[in-house]
GROMACS .gro file of C-alpha atoms in nm:
model
  347
    1GLY     CA    1  -0.274   0.189   0.613
    2VAL     CA    2  -0.502   0.452   0.467
    3GLY     CA    3  -0.848   0.248   0.569
    4LYS     CA    4  -0.926   0.070   0.202
    5THR     CA    5  -0.984  -0.252   0.408
    6THR     CA    6  -1.220  -0.120   0.651
    7ALA     CA    7  -1.407   0.107   0.434
    8VAL     CA    8  -1.490  -0.172   0.164
    9LEU     CA    9  -1.606  -0.442   0.460
   10HIS     CA   10  -1.801  -0.151   0.615
   11ALA     CA   11  -1.974  -0.110   0.319
   12ALA     CA   12  -2.043  -0.473   0.273
   13ALA     CA   13  -2.217  -0.450   0.599
   14THR     CA   14  -2.414  -0.174   0.525
   15VAL     CA   15  -2.594  -0.279   0.257
   16GLY     CA   16  -2.689  -0.612   0.384
   17ASN     CA   17  -2.515  -0.872   0.104
   18ARG     CA   18  -2.353  -1.223   0.226
   19LEU     CA   19  -1.966  -1.168   0.180
   20VAL     CA   20  -1.741  -1.365   0.063
   21TYR     CA   21  -1.409  -1.219   0.187
   22VAL     CA   22  -1.026  -1.259   0.117
   23ARG     CA   23  -0.731  -1.074   0.155
   24ALA     CA   24  -0.508  -1.143  -0.206
   25GLN     CA   25  -0.173  -1.200   0.018
   26ASP     CA   26  -0.352  -1.539   0.130
   27MET     CA   27  -0.425  -1.697  -0.205
   28PRO     CA   28  -0.206  -1.927  -0.384
   29ASN     CA   29   0.031  -1.715  -0.597
   30GLU     CA   30   0.116  -1.976  -0.900
   31PHE     CA   31  -0.090  -1.924  -1.224
   32GLY     CA   32  -0.336  -2.189  -1.306
   33SER     CA   33  -0.582  -2.272  -1.503
   34MET     CA   34  -0.834  -1.972  -1.606
   35GLY     CA   35  -1.190  -2.008  -1.460
   36THR     CA   36  -1.437  -1.886  -1.262
   37ASN     CA   37  -1.404  -2.268  -1.094
   38TYR     CA   38  -1.025  -2.174  -0.985
   39LEU     CA   39  -1.011  -1.832  -0.858
   40MET     CA   40  -1.310  -1.997  -0.651
   41GLN     CA   41  -1.077  -2.256  -0.515
   42ASN     CA   42  -0.820  -2.020  -0.422
   43ILE     CA   43  -1.078  -1.851  -0.272
   44LEU     CA   44  -1.141  -2.126  -0.014
   45ARG     CA   45  -0.813  -2.200  -0.004
   46GLY     CA   46  -0.730  -1.851   0.117
   47GLN     CA   47  -1.025  -1.862   0.374
   48GLU     CA   48  -0.803  -2.161   0.509
   49ILE     CA   49  -1.229  -2.313   0.592
   50LEU     CA   50  -1.088  -2.672   0.465
   51GLY     CA   51  -0.736  -2.631   0.668
   52ASP     CA   52  -0.863  -2.920   0.960
   53TYR     CA   53  -0.922  -3.160   0.632
   54ASP     CA   54  -0.621  -3.400   0.588
   55ASP     CA   55  -0.421  -3.272   0.273
   56VAL     CA   56  -0.603  -3.526   0.012
   57THR     CA   57  -0.941  -3.514   0.195
   58LYS     CA   58  -0.907  -3.097   0.164
   59LYS     CA   59  -0.815  -3.131  -0.206
   60GLU     CA   60  -1.069  -3.303  -0.351
   61LEU     CA   61  -1.317  -3.078  -0.084
   62GLU     CA   62  -1.188  -2.824  -0.281
   63GLY     CA   63  -1.262  -2.939  -0.598
   64LEU     CA   64  -1.591  -2.948  -0.507
   65ALA     CA   65  -1.693  -2.647  -0.294
   66GLY     CA   66  -1.524  -2.403  -0.613
   67PRO     CA   67  -1.770  -2.513  -0.815
   68VAL     CA   68  -2.058  -2.455  -0.585
   69LEU     CA   69  -1.969  -2.192  -0.496
   70ALA     CA   70  -1.864  -2.087  -0.854
   71SER     CA   71  -2.237  -2.163  -0.969
   72LEU     CA   72  -2.452  -1.939  -0.632
   73LEU     CA   73  -2.221  -1.658  -0.749
   74ARG     CA   74  -2.337  -1.688  -1.120
   75LYS     CA   75  -2.674  -1.668  -0.996
   76PRO     CA   76  -2.847  -1.316  -1.125
   77GLU     CA   77  -2.965  -1.138  -0.718
   78ASN     CA   78  -2.805  -1.385  -0.535
   79GLY     CA   79  -2.701  -1.182  -0.245
   80TYR     CA   80  -2.351  -1.170  -0.191
   81VAL     CA   81  -2.019  -0.984  -0.277
   82VAL     CA   82  -1.746  -1.101  -0.355
   83ILE     CA   83  -1.432  -0.863  -0.195
   84ILE     CA   84  -1.118  -0.956  -0.312
   85ASP     CA   85  -0.884  -0.721  -0.075
   86GLY     CA   86  -0.521  -0.591  -0.128
   87LEU     CA   87  -0.448  -0.679  -0.505
   88ASP     CA   88  -0.116  -0.529  -0.473
   89GLU     CA   89   0.012  -0.753  -0.219
   90HIS     CA   90  -0.025  -1.028  -0.492
   91HIS     CA   91   0.243  -1.148  -0.650
   92THR     CA   92   0.056  -1.262  -0.954
   93TYR     CA   93  -0.279  -1.029  -0.968
   94SER     CA   94  -0.040  -0.654  -0.972
   95SER     CA   95   0.047  -0.793  -1.280
   96LEU     CA   96  -0.049  -0.714  -1.643
   97ARG     CA   97  -0.110  -1.135  -1.741
   98GLY     CA   98  -0.266  -1.134  -1.339
   99ILE     CA   99  -0.527  -0.870  -1.385
  100MET     CA  100  -0.574  -1.037  -1.738
  101LEU     CA  101  -0.646  -1.369  -1.579
  102LEU     CA  102  -0.813  -1.241  -1.273
  103THR     CA  103  -1.101  -1.052  -1.549
  104ASN     CA  104  -1.205  -1.407  -1.709
  105GLU     CA  105  -1.241  -1.571  -1.363
  106LEU     CA  106  -1.474  -1.291  -1.267
  107ALA     CA  107  -1.656  -1.248  -1.579
  108GLU     CA  108  -1.891  -1.475  -1.538
  109LEU     CA  109  -2.046  -1.355  -1.198
  110ALA     CA  110  -2.361  -1.196  -1.184
  111CYS     CA  111  -2.248  -1.006  -0.779
  112PRO     CA  112  -2.100  -0.743  -0.724
  113VAL     CA  113  -1.739  -0.761  -0.724
  114VAL     CA  114  -1.524  -0.488  -0.516
  115LEU     CA  115  -1.053  -0.553  -0.574
  116THR     CA  116  -0.889  -0.282  -0.358
  117THR     CA  117  -0.537  -0.203  -0.427
  118ARG     CA  118  -0.305   0.066  -0.333
  119LYS     CA  119  -0.343   0.386  -0.524
  120GLU     CA  120   0.006   0.428  -0.651
  121HIS     CA  121  -0.030   0.044  -0.777
  122LEU     CA  122  -0.324   0.176  -0.946
  123ASP     CA  123  -0.160   0.469  -1.116
  124SER     CA  124   0.170   0.277  -1.200
  125THR     CA  125   0.012   0.018  -1.368
  126SER     CA  126  -0.373   0.214  -1.486
  127SER     CA  127  -0.271   0.055  -1.839
  128ASN     CA  128  -0.379  -0.266  -1.748
  129PHE     CA  129  -0.681  -0.180  -1.509
  130GLU     CA  130  -0.794   0.004  -1.843
  131ALA     CA  131  -0.788  -0.310  -2.020
  132MET     CA  132  -0.942  -0.495  -1.779
  133PHE     CA  133  -1.224  -0.287  -1.743
  134GLU     CA  134  -1.265  -0.272  -2.061
  135LYS     CA  135  -1.307  -0.662  -2.091
  136LEU     CA  136  -1.524  -0.634  -1.843
  137SER     CA  137  -1.763  -0.411  -2.019
  138ARG     CA  138  -1.725  -0.650  -2.331
  139ALA     CA  139  -1.889  -0.908  -2.092
  140GLY     CA  140  -2.157  -0.833  -1.982
  141ALA     CA  141  -2.406  -0.561  -2.056
  142ASN     CA  142  -2.501  -0.486  -1.736
  143ARG     CA  143  -2.158  -0.491  -1.588
  144GLN     CA  144  -2.002  -0.153  -1.498
  145ALA     CA  145  -1.686  -0.141  -1.348
  146THR     CA  146  -1.631   0.184  -1.102
  147ILE     CA  147  -1.318   0.339  -0.904
  148ILE     CA  148  -1.375   0.495  -0.593
  149GLU     CA  149  -1.044   0.685  -0.453
  150LEU     CA  150  -1.078   0.662  -0.075
  151GLN     CA  151  -0.943   1.022   0.052
  152ALA     CA  152  -0.642   1.186   0.244
  153TRP     CA  153  -0.741   1.220   0.615
  154THR     CA  154  -0.844   1.537   0.725
  155ASN     CA  155  -0.802   1.720   1.105
  156THR     CA  156  -1.112   1.629   1.170
  157GLU     CA  157  -1.046   1.212   1.178
  158VAL     CA  158  -0.704   1.307   1.341
  159ASP     CA  159  -0.951   1.480   1.630
  160ASP     CA  160  -1.214   1.195   1.628
  161PHE     CA  161  -0.923   0.905   1.683
  162ILE     CA  162  -0.741   1.153   1.908
  163CYS     CA  163  -1.104   1.182   2.119
  164HIS     CA  164  -1.055   0.789   2.103
  165VAL     CA  165  -0.772   0.718   2.187
  166GLU     CA  166  -0.750   0.951   2.482
  167GLN     CA  167  -1.028   0.781   2.688
  168HIS     CA  168  -0.808   0.499   2.643
  169ALA     CA  169  -0.479   0.672   2.794
  170HIS     CA  170  -0.708   0.843   3.122
  171ASP     CA  171  -0.793   0.448   3.163
  172ARG     CA  172  -0.473   0.300   3.155
  173ARG     CA  173  -0.256   0.604   3.301
  174LEU     CA  174  -0.086   0.636   2.976
  175GLY     CA  175   0.112   1.014   3.078
  176GLY     CA  176   0.346   0.970   2.695
  177VAL     CA  177   0.014   0.914   2.499
  178LEU     CA  178  -0.208   1.253   2.703
  179LYS     CA  179   0.105   1.435   2.683
  180LEU     CA  180   0.146   1.358   2.261
  181ILE     CA  181  -0.226   1.444   2.324
  182ASP     CA  182  -0.146   1.771   2.403
  183ASP     CA  183   0.134   1.827   2.115
  184PHE     CA  184  -0.192   1.773   1.885
  185ARG     CA  185  -0.377   2.036   2.034
  186THR     CA  186  -0.173   2.254   2.115
  187GLY     CA  187  -0.043   2.300   1.741
  188VAL     CA  188   0.339   2.152   1.820
  189VAL     CA  189   0.327   1.827   1.646
  190TYR     CA  190   0.173   2.028   1.311
  191ASN     CA  191   0.469   2.268   1.361
  192VAL     CA  192   0.731   2.000   1.390
  193PHE     CA  193   0.615   1.725   1.159
  194GLY     CA  194   0.388   1.913   0.905
  195ASP     CA  195   0.085   1.739   0.774
  196LEU     CA  196   0.259   1.362   0.800
  197PRO     CA  197   0.024   1.272   1.135
  198ARG     CA  198  -0.280   1.285   0.857
  199ASN     CA  199  -0.109   1.010   0.737
  200PRO     CA  200  -0.316   0.709   0.958
  201LEU     CA  201   0.035   0.487   0.976
  202PHE     CA  202   0.183   0.750   1.084
  203LEU     CA  203  -0.007   0.888   1.391
  204GLN     CA  204  -0.020   0.487   1.449
  205MET     CA  205   0.337   0.455   1.495
  206MET     CA  206   0.361   0.844   1.710
  207PHE     CA  207   0.055   0.730   1.896
  208ASP     CA  208   0.283   0.366   1.950
  209LEU     CA  209   0.576   0.550   2.047
  210ALA     CA  210   0.364   0.751   2.269
  211ALA     CA  211   0.231   0.464   2.436
  212ASP     CA  212   0.610   0.340   2.527
  213ASN     CA  213   0.775   0.617   2.640
  214LEU     CA  214   1.011   0.700   2.321
  215LEU     CA  215   0.835   0.981   2.143
  216ASP     CA  216   1.080   1.229   2.336
  217VAL     CA  217   1.352   1.069   2.342
  218LYS     CA  218   1.367   1.066   1.943
  219THR     CA  219   1.454   1.306   1.757
  220ARG     CA  220   1.238   1.453   1.407
  221VAL     CA  221   1.535   1.293   1.206
  222GLU     CA  222   1.462   0.930   1.418
  223VAL     CA  223   1.146   0.952   1.363
  224ILE     CA  224   1.085   0.927   0.986
  225ARG     CA  225   1.351   0.704   0.953
  226HIS     CA  226   1.195   0.481   1.188
  227TRP     CA  227   0.828   0.525   1.042
  228VAL     CA  228   0.976   0.498   0.670
  229SER     CA  229   1.148   0.234   0.791
  230GLU     CA  230   0.869   0.047   0.934
  231LYS     CA  231   0.678   0.105   0.662
  232ILE     CA  232   0.881  -0.031   0.376
  233LYS     CA  233   0.930  -0.357   0.678
  234ARG     CA  234   0.504  -0.375   0.670
  235ASP     CA  235   0.493  -0.376   0.266
  236ILE     CA  236   0.744  -0.670   0.181
  237GLN     CA  237   0.592  -0.870   0.436
  238VAL     CA  238   0.293  -1.028   0.195
  239SER     CA  239   0.341  -1.131  -0.168
  240ARG     CA  240   0.372  -0.815  -0.342
  241ALA     CA  241   0.588  -0.822  -0.612
  242THR     CA  242   0.903  -0.612  -0.541
  243PRO     CA  243   1.249  -0.463  -0.738
  244VAL     CA  244   1.394  -0.781  -0.613
  245GLU     CA  245   1.404  -1.085  -0.476
  246VAL     CA  246   1.340  -0.980  -0.135
  247ILE     CA  247   1.631  -1.237   0.106
  248ASP     CA  248   1.725  -1.033   0.367
  249GLY     CA  249   1.489  -0.780   0.470
  250ASP     CA  250   1.702  -0.509   0.654
  251THR     CA  251   1.923  -0.526   0.347
  252PHE     CA  252   1.575  -0.473   0.128
  253VAL     CA  253   1.499  -0.134   0.344
  254ASP     CA  254   1.876   0.001   0.389
  255ARG     CA  255   1.857  -0.067  -0.052
  256MET     CA  256   1.561   0.079  -0.082
  257LEU     CA  257   1.618   0.418   0.193
  258ALA     CA  258   1.908   0.472  -0.090
  259VAL     CA  259   1.753   0.448  -0.370
  260MET     CA  260   1.545   0.749  -0.203
  261GLU     CA  261   1.855   0.942  -0.097
  262VAL     CA  262   1.989   0.944  -0.503
  263VAL     CA  263   1.645   1.030  -0.642
  264ALA     CA  264   1.600   1.303  -0.371
  265TYR     CA  265   1.916   1.467  -0.452
  266GLN     CA  266   1.838   1.425  -0.823
  267MET     CA  267   1.503   1.579  -0.761
  268THR     CA  268   1.758   1.910  -0.709
  269THR     CA  269   1.808   2.191  -0.956
  270ARG     CA  270   2.033   2.461  -0.893
  271GLY     CA  271   1.990   2.870  -0.991
  272ASN     CA  272   2.129   3.212  -0.867
  273GLY     CA  273   2.332   3.047  -0.621
  274ARG     CA  274   2.055   2.827  -0.459
  275THR     CA  275   1.934   2.498  -0.429
  276TYR     CA  276   1.603   2.427  -0.525
  277LEU     CA  277   1.370   2.076  -0.455
  278ALA     CA  278   1.202   1.961  -0.826
  279GLU     CA  279   0.868   1.855  -0.783
  280THR     CA  280   0.885   1.547  -1.021
  281MET     CA  281   1.131   1.318  -1.171
  282ALA     CA  282   1.118   1.087  -1.465
  283SER     CA  283   0.973   0.745  -1.374
  284THR     CA  284   1.268   0.627  -1.637
  285GLY     CA  285   1.498   0.777  -1.396
  286VAL     CA  286   1.404   0.622  -1.089
  287GLU     CA  287   1.380   0.311  -1.270
  288GLU     CA  288   1.754   0.381  -1.382
  289ILE     CA  289   1.893   0.433  -0.954
  290ALA     CA  290   1.737   0.185  -0.871
  291GLN     CA  291   1.873  -0.081  -1.087
  292THR     CA  292   2.236   0.047  -0.953
  293VAL     CA  293   2.153   0.021  -0.617
  294PHE     CA  294   2.012  -0.291  -0.659
  295GLU     CA  295   2.233  -0.393  -0.896
  296SER     CA  296   1.948  -0.522  -1.133
  297LYS     CA  297   1.896  -0.466  -1.501
  298HIS     CA  298   1.525  -0.531  -1.469
  299ILE     CA  299   1.317  -0.312  -1.210
  300ASP     CA  300   0.932  -0.174  -1.332
  301ILE     CA  301   0.868   0.145  -1.136
  302SER     CA  302   0.562  -0.069  -1.029
  303ARG     CA  303   0.746  -0.237  -0.787
  304ILE     CA  304   0.970   0.091  -0.677
  305VAL     CA  305   0.619   0.324  -0.563
  306THR     CA  306   0.506   0.028  -0.371
  307THR     CA  307   0.800  -0.100  -0.146
  308SER     CA  308   0.868   0.307  -0.096
  309VAL     CA  309   0.755   0.637  -0.002
  310LEU     CA  310   0.777   0.737  -0.404
  311LEU     CA  311   0.437   0.798  -0.532
  312PRO     CA  312   0.322   0.871  -1.016
  313THR     CA  313   0.143   1.193  -1.036
  314HIS     CA  314  -0.078   1.063  -1.223
  315ARG     CA  315  -0.172   0.743  -1.389
  316ARG     CA  316   0.064   0.557  -1.584
  317SER     CA  317   0.159   0.748  -1.934
  318ARG     CA  318   0.522   0.727  -2.145
  319SER     CA  319   0.635   1.014  -1.940
  320MET     CA  320   0.526   0.915  -1.609
  321ARG     CA  321   0.658   1.161  -1.306
  322ILE     CA  322   0.734   1.137  -0.953
  323ARG     CA  323   0.680   1.273  -0.670
  324PHE     CA  324   0.802   1.189  -0.273
  325PHE     CA  325   0.488   1.165  -0.083
  326HIS     CA  326   0.508   1.443   0.189
  327ARG     CA  327   0.765   1.708   0.096
  328LEU     CA  328   0.951   1.689   0.399
  329LEU     CA  329   1.006   1.332   0.382
  330HIS     CA  330   1.224   1.558   0.002
  331GLU     CA  331   1.378   1.757   0.226
  332TYR     CA  332   1.491   1.471   0.500
  333PHE     CA  333   1.654   1.249   0.218
  334VAL     CA  334   1.831   1.520   0.084
  335ALA     CA  335   1.969   1.591   0.387
  336CYS     CA  336   2.072   1.195   0.413
  337TYR     CA  337   2.226   1.239   0.099
  338LEU     CA  338   2.435   1.576   0.161
  339ARG     CA  339   2.541   1.399   0.505
  340SER     CA  340   2.628   1.040   0.352
  341HIS     CA  341   2.822   1.189   0.083
  342ASN     CA  342   3.037   1.464   0.313
  343GLN     CA  343   2.873   1.747   0.119
  344SER     CA  344   2.752   2.088   0.267
  345ALA     CA  345   2.364   2.218   0.238
  346ASP     CA  346   2.497   2.469   0.005
  347GLY     CA  347   2.719   2.239  -0.237
   0.00000   0.00000   0.00000
């Protein structure tokens, strides 16, 4: 939700390359035979460009079209760019085995290749990507792997967004939206929510609620819970690896919220008769909490950070530390824990 897809598509269009684009979530999820031809067949399946044919004909055409596309992309200076968008949303390619499989499938291509994933996925599985980049560099002297990080929005981007919304809000006479715009410009929103509105998903959610005249009737607590819940639901709508199999979306959301409540509470320290919020917590501790809440013995931290508002503080090491996306969220989940366990704020 921070603009990865928009950024890569805009970049490809700017330089004038012919584009081969596929969302990772639309590609088949099973492990198959390794090789560039197989990857091209999966890209074609993800595009559904042969969807009008019957299953038998479609399979035959995929078997022909995959090698043709692969042959085209192997040619030097072919003028194409391949974009596989959202590796974290693909159950296979988000894993170590899948990353190495994808490396083999990409190694023969002569065109630029762009892979996108969430920063929390990259940071929590960086050893996988480091192995991938090393293997790609061995595959050919001219193959270079560069990591480009999309920076967080600032007030400048928020103001640009608001100006765009304002024009349409006047046209459609959306009073709730116009009031929210005024609250932004007078600083009311930032006084209440800090810099959370600089997150594009949170910002969009606020304006969606305002358009339905629902924002004013919700307290700050309700807005935060609504956003976090919707964010998790959005995370699990695709086939990304999750801490446990998602049987019921609402149940999964409730359990993940419970995980974050316990994590938030355990990320506190006491001293001089006061309670302080700790900045981080060991990833192993977060995994243990998730294992208890989800009643599962094997839960990896990489599957938690992509379905929550918890983030790794740096790329994976033996002692990865985990933090909340925003301090306000840490405070919120501590309060939720205290309330659900009938404890007061002072202990």
